[in-house]
Short mmCIF file of C-alpha atoms and ligand atoms in Angstrom, two decimals:
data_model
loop_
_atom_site.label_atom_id
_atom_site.label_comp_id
_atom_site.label_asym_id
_atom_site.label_seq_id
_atom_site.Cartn_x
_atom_site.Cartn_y
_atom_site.Cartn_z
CA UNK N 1274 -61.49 -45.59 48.58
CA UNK N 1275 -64.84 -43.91 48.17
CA UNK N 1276 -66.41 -44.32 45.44
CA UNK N 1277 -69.34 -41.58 44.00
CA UNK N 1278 -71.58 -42.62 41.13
CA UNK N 1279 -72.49 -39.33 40.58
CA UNK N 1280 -69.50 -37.78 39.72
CA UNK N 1281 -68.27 -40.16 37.51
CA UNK N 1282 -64.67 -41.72 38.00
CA UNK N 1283 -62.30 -39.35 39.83
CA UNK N 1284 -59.52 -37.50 37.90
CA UNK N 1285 -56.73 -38.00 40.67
CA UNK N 1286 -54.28 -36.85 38.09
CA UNK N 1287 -55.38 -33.45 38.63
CA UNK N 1288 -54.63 -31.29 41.45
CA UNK N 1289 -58.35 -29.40 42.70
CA UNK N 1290 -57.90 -25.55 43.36
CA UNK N 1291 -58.40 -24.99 46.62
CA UNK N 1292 -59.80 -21.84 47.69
CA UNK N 1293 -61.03 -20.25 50.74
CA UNK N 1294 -63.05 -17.24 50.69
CA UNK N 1295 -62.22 -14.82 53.40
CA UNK N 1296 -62.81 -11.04 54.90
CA UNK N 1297 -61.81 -9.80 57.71
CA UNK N 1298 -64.67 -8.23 58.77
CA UNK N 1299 -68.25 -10.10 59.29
CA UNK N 1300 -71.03 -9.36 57.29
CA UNK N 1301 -69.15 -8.52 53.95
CA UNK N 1302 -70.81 -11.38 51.90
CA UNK N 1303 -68.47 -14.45 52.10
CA UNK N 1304 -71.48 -16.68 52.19
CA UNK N 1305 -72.57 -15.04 48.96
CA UNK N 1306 -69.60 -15.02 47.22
CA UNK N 1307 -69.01 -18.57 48.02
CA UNK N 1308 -72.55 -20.05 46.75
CA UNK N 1309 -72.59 -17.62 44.02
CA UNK N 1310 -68.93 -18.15 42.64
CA UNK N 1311 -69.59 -22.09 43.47
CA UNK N 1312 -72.85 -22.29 41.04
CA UNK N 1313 -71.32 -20.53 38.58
CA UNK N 1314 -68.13 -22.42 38.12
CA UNK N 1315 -70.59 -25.86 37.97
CA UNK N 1316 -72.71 -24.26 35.64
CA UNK N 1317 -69.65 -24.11 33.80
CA UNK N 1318 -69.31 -27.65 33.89
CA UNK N 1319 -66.48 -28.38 36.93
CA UNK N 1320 -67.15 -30.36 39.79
CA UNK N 1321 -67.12 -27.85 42.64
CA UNK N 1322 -67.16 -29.00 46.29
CA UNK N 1323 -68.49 -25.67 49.11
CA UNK N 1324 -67.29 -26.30 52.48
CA UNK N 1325 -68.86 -24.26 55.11
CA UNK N 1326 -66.53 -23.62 57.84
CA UNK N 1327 -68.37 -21.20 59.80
CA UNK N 1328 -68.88 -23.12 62.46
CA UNK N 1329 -71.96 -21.65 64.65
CA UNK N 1330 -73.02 -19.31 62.14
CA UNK N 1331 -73.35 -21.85 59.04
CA UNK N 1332 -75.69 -20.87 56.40
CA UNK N 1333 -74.42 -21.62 53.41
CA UNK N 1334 -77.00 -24.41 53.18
CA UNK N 1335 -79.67 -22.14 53.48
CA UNK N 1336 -78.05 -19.59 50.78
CA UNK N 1337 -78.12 -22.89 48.28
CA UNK N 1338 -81.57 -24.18 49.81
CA UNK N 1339 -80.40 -26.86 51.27
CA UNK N 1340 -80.95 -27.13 54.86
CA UNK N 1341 -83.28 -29.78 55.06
CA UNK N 1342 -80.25 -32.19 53.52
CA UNK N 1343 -77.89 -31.43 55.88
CA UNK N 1344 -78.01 -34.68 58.04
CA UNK N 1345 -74.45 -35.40 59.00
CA UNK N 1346 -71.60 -33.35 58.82
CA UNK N 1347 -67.88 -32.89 58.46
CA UNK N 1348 -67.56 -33.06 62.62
CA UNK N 1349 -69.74 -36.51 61.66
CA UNK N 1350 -66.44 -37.48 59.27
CA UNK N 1351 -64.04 -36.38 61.89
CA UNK N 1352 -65.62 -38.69 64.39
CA UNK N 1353 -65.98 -41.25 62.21
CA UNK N 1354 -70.22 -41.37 62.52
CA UNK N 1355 -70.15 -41.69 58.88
CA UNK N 1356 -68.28 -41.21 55.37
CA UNK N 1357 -67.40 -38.53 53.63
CA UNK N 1358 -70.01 -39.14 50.60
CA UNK N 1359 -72.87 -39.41 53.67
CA UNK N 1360 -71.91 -35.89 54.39
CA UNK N 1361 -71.82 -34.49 51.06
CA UNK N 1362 -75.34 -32.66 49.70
CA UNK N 1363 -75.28 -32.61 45.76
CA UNK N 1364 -77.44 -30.22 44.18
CA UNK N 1365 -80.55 -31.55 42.18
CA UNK N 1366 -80.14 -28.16 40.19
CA UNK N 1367 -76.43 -28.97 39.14
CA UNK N 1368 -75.47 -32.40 40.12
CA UNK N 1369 -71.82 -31.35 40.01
CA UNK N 1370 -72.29 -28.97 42.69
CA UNK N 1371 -71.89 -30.76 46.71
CA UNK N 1372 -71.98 -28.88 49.82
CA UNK N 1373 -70.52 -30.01 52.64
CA UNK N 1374 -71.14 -28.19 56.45
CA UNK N 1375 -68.52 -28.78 59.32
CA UNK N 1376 -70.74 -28.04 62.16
CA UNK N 1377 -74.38 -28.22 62.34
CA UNK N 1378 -74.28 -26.49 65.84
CA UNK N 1379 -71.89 -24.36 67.81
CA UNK N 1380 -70.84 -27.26 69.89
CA UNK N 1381 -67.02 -26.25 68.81
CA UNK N 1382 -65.52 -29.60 67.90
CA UNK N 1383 -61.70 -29.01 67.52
CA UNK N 1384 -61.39 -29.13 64.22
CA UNK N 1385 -57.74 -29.09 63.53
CA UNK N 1386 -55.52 -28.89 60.68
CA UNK N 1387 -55.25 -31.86 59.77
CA UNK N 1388 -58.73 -32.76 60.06
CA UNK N 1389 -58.87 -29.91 57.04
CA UNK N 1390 -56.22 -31.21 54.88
CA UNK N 1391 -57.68 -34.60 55.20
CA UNK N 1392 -60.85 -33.71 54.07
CA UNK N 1393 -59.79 -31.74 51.12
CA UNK N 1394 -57.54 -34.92 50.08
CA UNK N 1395 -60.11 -36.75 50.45
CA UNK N 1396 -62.70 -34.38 48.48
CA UNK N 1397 -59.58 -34.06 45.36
CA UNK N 1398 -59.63 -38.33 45.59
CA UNK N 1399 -63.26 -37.67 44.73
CA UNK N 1400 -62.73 -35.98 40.97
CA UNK N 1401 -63.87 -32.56 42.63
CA UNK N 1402 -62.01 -29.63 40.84
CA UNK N 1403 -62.54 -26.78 42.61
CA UNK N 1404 -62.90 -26.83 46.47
CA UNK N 1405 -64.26 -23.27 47.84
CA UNK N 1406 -64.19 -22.39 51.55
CA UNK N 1407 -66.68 -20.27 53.02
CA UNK N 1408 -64.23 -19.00 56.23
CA UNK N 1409 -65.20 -18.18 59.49
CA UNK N 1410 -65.49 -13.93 60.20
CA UNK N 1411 -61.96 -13.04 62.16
CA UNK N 1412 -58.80 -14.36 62.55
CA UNK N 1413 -58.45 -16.66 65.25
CA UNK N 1414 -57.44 -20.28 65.27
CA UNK N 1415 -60.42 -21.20 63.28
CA UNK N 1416 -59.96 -18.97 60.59
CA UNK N 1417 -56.07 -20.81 60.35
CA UNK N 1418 -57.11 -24.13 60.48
CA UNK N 1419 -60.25 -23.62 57.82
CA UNK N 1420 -57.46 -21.82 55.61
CA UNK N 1421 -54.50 -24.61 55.99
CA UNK N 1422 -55.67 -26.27 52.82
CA UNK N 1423 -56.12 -23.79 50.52
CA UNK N 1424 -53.49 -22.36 48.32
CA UNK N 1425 -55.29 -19.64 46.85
CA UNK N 1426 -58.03 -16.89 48.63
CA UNK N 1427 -60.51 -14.79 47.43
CA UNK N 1428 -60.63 -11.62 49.89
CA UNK N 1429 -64.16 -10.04 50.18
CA UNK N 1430 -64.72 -6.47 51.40
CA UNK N 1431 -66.89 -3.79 50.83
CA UNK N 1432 -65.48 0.25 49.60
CA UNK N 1433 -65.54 0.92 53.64
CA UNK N 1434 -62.63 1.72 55.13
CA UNK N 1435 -63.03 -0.66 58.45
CA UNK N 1436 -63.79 -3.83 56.03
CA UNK N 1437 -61.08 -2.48 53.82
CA UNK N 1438 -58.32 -2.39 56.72
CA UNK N 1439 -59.67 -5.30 57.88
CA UNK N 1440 -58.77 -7.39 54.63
CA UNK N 1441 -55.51 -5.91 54.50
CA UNK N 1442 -54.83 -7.37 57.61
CA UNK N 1443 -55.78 -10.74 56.20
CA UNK N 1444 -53.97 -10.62 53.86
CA UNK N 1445 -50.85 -10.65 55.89
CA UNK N 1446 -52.22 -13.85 57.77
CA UNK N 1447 -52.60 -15.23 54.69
CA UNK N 1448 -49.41 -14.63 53.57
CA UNK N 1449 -47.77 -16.15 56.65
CA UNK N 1450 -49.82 -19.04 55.85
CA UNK N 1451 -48.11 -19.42 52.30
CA UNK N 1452 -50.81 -18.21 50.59
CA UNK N 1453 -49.90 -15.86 48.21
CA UNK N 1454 -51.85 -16.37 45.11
CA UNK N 1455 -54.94 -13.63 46.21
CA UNK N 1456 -57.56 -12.10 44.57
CA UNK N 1457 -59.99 -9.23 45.74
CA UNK N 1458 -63.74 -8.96 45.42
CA UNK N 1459 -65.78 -5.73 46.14
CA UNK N 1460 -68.59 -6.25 47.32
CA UNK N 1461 -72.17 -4.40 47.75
CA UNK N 1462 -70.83 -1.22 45.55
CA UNK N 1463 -72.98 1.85 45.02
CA UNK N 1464 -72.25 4.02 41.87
CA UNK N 1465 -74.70 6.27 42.89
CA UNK N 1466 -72.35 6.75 46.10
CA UNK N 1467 -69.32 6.53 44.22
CA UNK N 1468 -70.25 9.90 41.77
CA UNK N 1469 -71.25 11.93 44.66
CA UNK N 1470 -67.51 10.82 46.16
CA UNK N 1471 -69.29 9.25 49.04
CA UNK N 1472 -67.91 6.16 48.61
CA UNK N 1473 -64.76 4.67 47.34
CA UNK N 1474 -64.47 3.50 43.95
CA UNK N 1475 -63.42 -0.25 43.25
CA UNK N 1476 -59.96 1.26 41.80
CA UNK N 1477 -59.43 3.02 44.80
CA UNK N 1478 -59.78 0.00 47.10
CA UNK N 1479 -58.07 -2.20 45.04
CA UNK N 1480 -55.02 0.49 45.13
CA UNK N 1481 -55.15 0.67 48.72
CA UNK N 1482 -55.22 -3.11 49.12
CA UNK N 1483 -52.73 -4.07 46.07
CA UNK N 1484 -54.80 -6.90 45.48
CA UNK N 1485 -55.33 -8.21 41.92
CA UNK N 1486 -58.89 -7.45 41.01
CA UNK N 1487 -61.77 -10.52 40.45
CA UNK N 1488 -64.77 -8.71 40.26
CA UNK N 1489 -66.87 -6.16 41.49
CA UNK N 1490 -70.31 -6.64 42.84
CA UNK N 1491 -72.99 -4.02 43.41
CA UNK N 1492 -75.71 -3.57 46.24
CA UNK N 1493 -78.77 -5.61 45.18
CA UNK N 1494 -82.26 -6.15 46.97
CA UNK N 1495 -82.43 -8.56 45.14
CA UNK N 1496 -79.06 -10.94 46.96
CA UNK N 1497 -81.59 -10.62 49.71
CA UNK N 1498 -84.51 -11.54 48.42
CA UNK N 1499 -82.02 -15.12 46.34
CA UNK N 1500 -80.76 -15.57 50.45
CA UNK N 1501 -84.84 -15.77 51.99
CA UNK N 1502 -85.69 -17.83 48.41
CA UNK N 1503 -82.23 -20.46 49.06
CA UNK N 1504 -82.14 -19.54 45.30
CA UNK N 1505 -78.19 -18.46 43.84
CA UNK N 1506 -78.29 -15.37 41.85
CA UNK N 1507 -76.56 -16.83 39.15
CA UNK N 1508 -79.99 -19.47 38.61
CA UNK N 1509 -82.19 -16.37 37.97
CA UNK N 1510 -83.90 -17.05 34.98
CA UNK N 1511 -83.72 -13.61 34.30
CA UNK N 1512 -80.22 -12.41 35.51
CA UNK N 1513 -79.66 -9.33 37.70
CA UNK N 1514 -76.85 -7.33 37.63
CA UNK N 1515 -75.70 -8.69 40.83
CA UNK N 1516 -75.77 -12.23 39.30
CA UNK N 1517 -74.10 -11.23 36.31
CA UNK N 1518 -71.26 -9.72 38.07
CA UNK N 1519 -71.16 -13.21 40.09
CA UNK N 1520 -71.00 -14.84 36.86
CA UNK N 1521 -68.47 -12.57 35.67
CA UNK N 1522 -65.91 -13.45 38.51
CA UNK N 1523 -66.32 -16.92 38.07
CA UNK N 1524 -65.59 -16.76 34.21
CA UNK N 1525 -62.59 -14.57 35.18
CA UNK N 1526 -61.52 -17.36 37.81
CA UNK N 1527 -61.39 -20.26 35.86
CA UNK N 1528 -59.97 -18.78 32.99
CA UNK N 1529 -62.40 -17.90 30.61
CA UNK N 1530 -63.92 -14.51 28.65
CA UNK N 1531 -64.44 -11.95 30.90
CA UNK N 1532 -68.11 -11.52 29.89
CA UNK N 1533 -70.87 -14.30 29.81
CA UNK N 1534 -73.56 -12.53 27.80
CA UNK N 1535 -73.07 -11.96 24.70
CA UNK N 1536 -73.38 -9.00 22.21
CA UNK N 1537 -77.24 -9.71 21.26
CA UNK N 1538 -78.32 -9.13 24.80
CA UNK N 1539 -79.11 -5.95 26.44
CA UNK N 1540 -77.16 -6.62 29.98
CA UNK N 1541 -73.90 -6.71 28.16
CA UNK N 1542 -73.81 -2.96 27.42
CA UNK N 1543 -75.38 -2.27 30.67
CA UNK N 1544 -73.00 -4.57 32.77
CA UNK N 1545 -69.65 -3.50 30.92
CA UNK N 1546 -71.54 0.26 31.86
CA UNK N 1547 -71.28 -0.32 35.08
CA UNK N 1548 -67.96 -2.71 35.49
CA UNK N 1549 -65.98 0.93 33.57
CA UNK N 1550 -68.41 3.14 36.06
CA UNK N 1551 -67.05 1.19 39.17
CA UNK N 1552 -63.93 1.08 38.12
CA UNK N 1553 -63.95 4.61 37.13
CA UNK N 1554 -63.48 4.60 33.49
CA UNK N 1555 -66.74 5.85 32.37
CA UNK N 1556 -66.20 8.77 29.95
P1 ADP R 1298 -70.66 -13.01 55.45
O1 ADP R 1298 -70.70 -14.43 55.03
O2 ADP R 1298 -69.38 -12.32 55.06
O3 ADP R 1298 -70.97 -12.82 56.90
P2 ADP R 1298 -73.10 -12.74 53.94
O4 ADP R 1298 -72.78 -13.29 52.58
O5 ADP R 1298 -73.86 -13.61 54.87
O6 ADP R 1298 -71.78 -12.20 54.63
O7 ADP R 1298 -73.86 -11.36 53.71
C1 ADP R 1298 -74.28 -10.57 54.82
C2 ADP R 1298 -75.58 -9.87 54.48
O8 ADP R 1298 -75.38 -8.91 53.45
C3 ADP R 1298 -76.66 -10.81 53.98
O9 ADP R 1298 -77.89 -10.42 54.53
C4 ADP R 1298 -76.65 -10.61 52.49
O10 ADP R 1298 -77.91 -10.86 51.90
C5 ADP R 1298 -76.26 -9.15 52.35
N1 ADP R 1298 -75.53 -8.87 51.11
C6 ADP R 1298 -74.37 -9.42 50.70
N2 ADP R 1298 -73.98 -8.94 49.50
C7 ADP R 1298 -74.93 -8.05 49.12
C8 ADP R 1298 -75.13 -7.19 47.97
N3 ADP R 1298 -74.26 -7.18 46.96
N4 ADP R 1298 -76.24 -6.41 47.94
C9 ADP R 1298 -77.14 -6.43 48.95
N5 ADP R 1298 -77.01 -7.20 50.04
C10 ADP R 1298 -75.93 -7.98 50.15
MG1 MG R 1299 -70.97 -16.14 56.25
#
């Protein structure tokens, strides 16, 4: 049995949520959603385990800053080059926060079900709580094997109607896959697009996709500027609207308040603003 020091005795008792984070379409913001939702659910105080599984096009470690730890990886496991707690990165920023990369390079190991289901046993025998996986773009046999584990998904698209077919088709995979517990983020949303009816609200894709609703982000410069700084959102000192929406979604996914800032502070009014303006309820 592994044993971790840092993470204090595992709870075995309890059953992690496993979770993968999926689209459809590339380029939707998976990657963010994954290292964004994942810091804010351990700033919350659960021990949260990110497994990239884009294999080739890994960057989740450089989203968290961490690609200078990455020295063995979940192939490594596989393989049996090393142990599981060898391939695990915790955060110095939140200690209950690991990262753990399948691939370092596209040299396509076949990582199979099992191999999947293995590791997130193995991860759950390790206290972690929540296990989020950041899935490869499309839906061929990588996208099913990163997904056998996880009996719930987060689908990320954006109010365009290629990304929005896209997850709807997803969805379906999912569903053949016996997941059926699925939750919808909209990303990169414009309200400035949305009033001149250039752009879909977040009601409207949610209707079309009939996909409960976990939160709705908006198009920031400044997700950019957190990806080229390895810096999550949600860390910002001073919190952007983009982080506070992150924050948001991972309040709403673990079961807390819907709104992390409180009354004294100016974002609140501006954020709940916004969350009524996307969702078209503004007055
Ligand atoms: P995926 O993992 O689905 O391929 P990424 O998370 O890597 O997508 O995001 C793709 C690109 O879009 C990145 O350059 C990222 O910085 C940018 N991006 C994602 N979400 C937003 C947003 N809300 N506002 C602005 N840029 C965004
Ligand atoms: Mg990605």
């Amino acid at each position: 049995m592994l044993q971790n020091e840092t993470l204090g005795s595992p709870t075995a008792e309890t059953e992690p949520r496993i979770l993968v984070v999926t689209s459809g379409k590339g380029g939707v913001g998976k990657t963010t959603t994954t290292a964004n939702l994942g810091m804010s659910i351990a700033r919350l105080g659960y021990r949260v385990a990110l497994i990239d599984a884009d294999i080739g096009l890994r960057n989740l470690d450089l989203l968290l800053g961490l690609e200078n730890r990455v020295l063995y990886t979940g192939v490594d496991v596989f393989e049996g080059q090393c142990r599981l707690d060898q391939a695990l990165i915790r955060d110095k920023r939140w200690k209950n926060l690991a990262l753990l990369s399948i691939s370092k390079n596209r040299h396509r190991y076949n990582i199979t079900r099992r191999n999947m289901e293995t590791l997130t046993d193995s991860l759950a025998g390790l206290g972690f709580q929540f296990i989020l996986i950041d899935c490869p773009a499309g839906i061929d046999v990588g996208f099913i094997n990163a997904v056998s584990p996880a009996k719930e998904a987060i689908i990320v698209t954006t109010p365009e109607i290629t990304s929005i077919r896209d997850a709807d088709r997803v969805t379906g995979l999912l569903e053949s896959n016996q997941i059926y517990n699925v939750k919808l983020l909209v990303n990169r949303v414009r309200p400035d697009m949305i009033q001149q009816n250039d752009m879909m609200s977040v009601r409207d894709v949610q209707e079309m996709l009939g996909i409960p609703l976990l939160g709705a982000i908006p198009e920031d410069n400044q997700v950019i500027i957190s990806t080229n700084r390895g810096e999550p959102l949600v860390l910002r000192k001073k919190l952007t609207l983009s982080g506070i929406a992150f924050e948001n979604a991972a309040r709403r996914l673990v079961g807390k308040q819907d709104y992390l800032v409180d009354l004294e502070t100016p974002y609140k009014g501006l954020f709940q603003r916004v969350q009524d303006f996307f969702l078209g309820d503004e007055k």
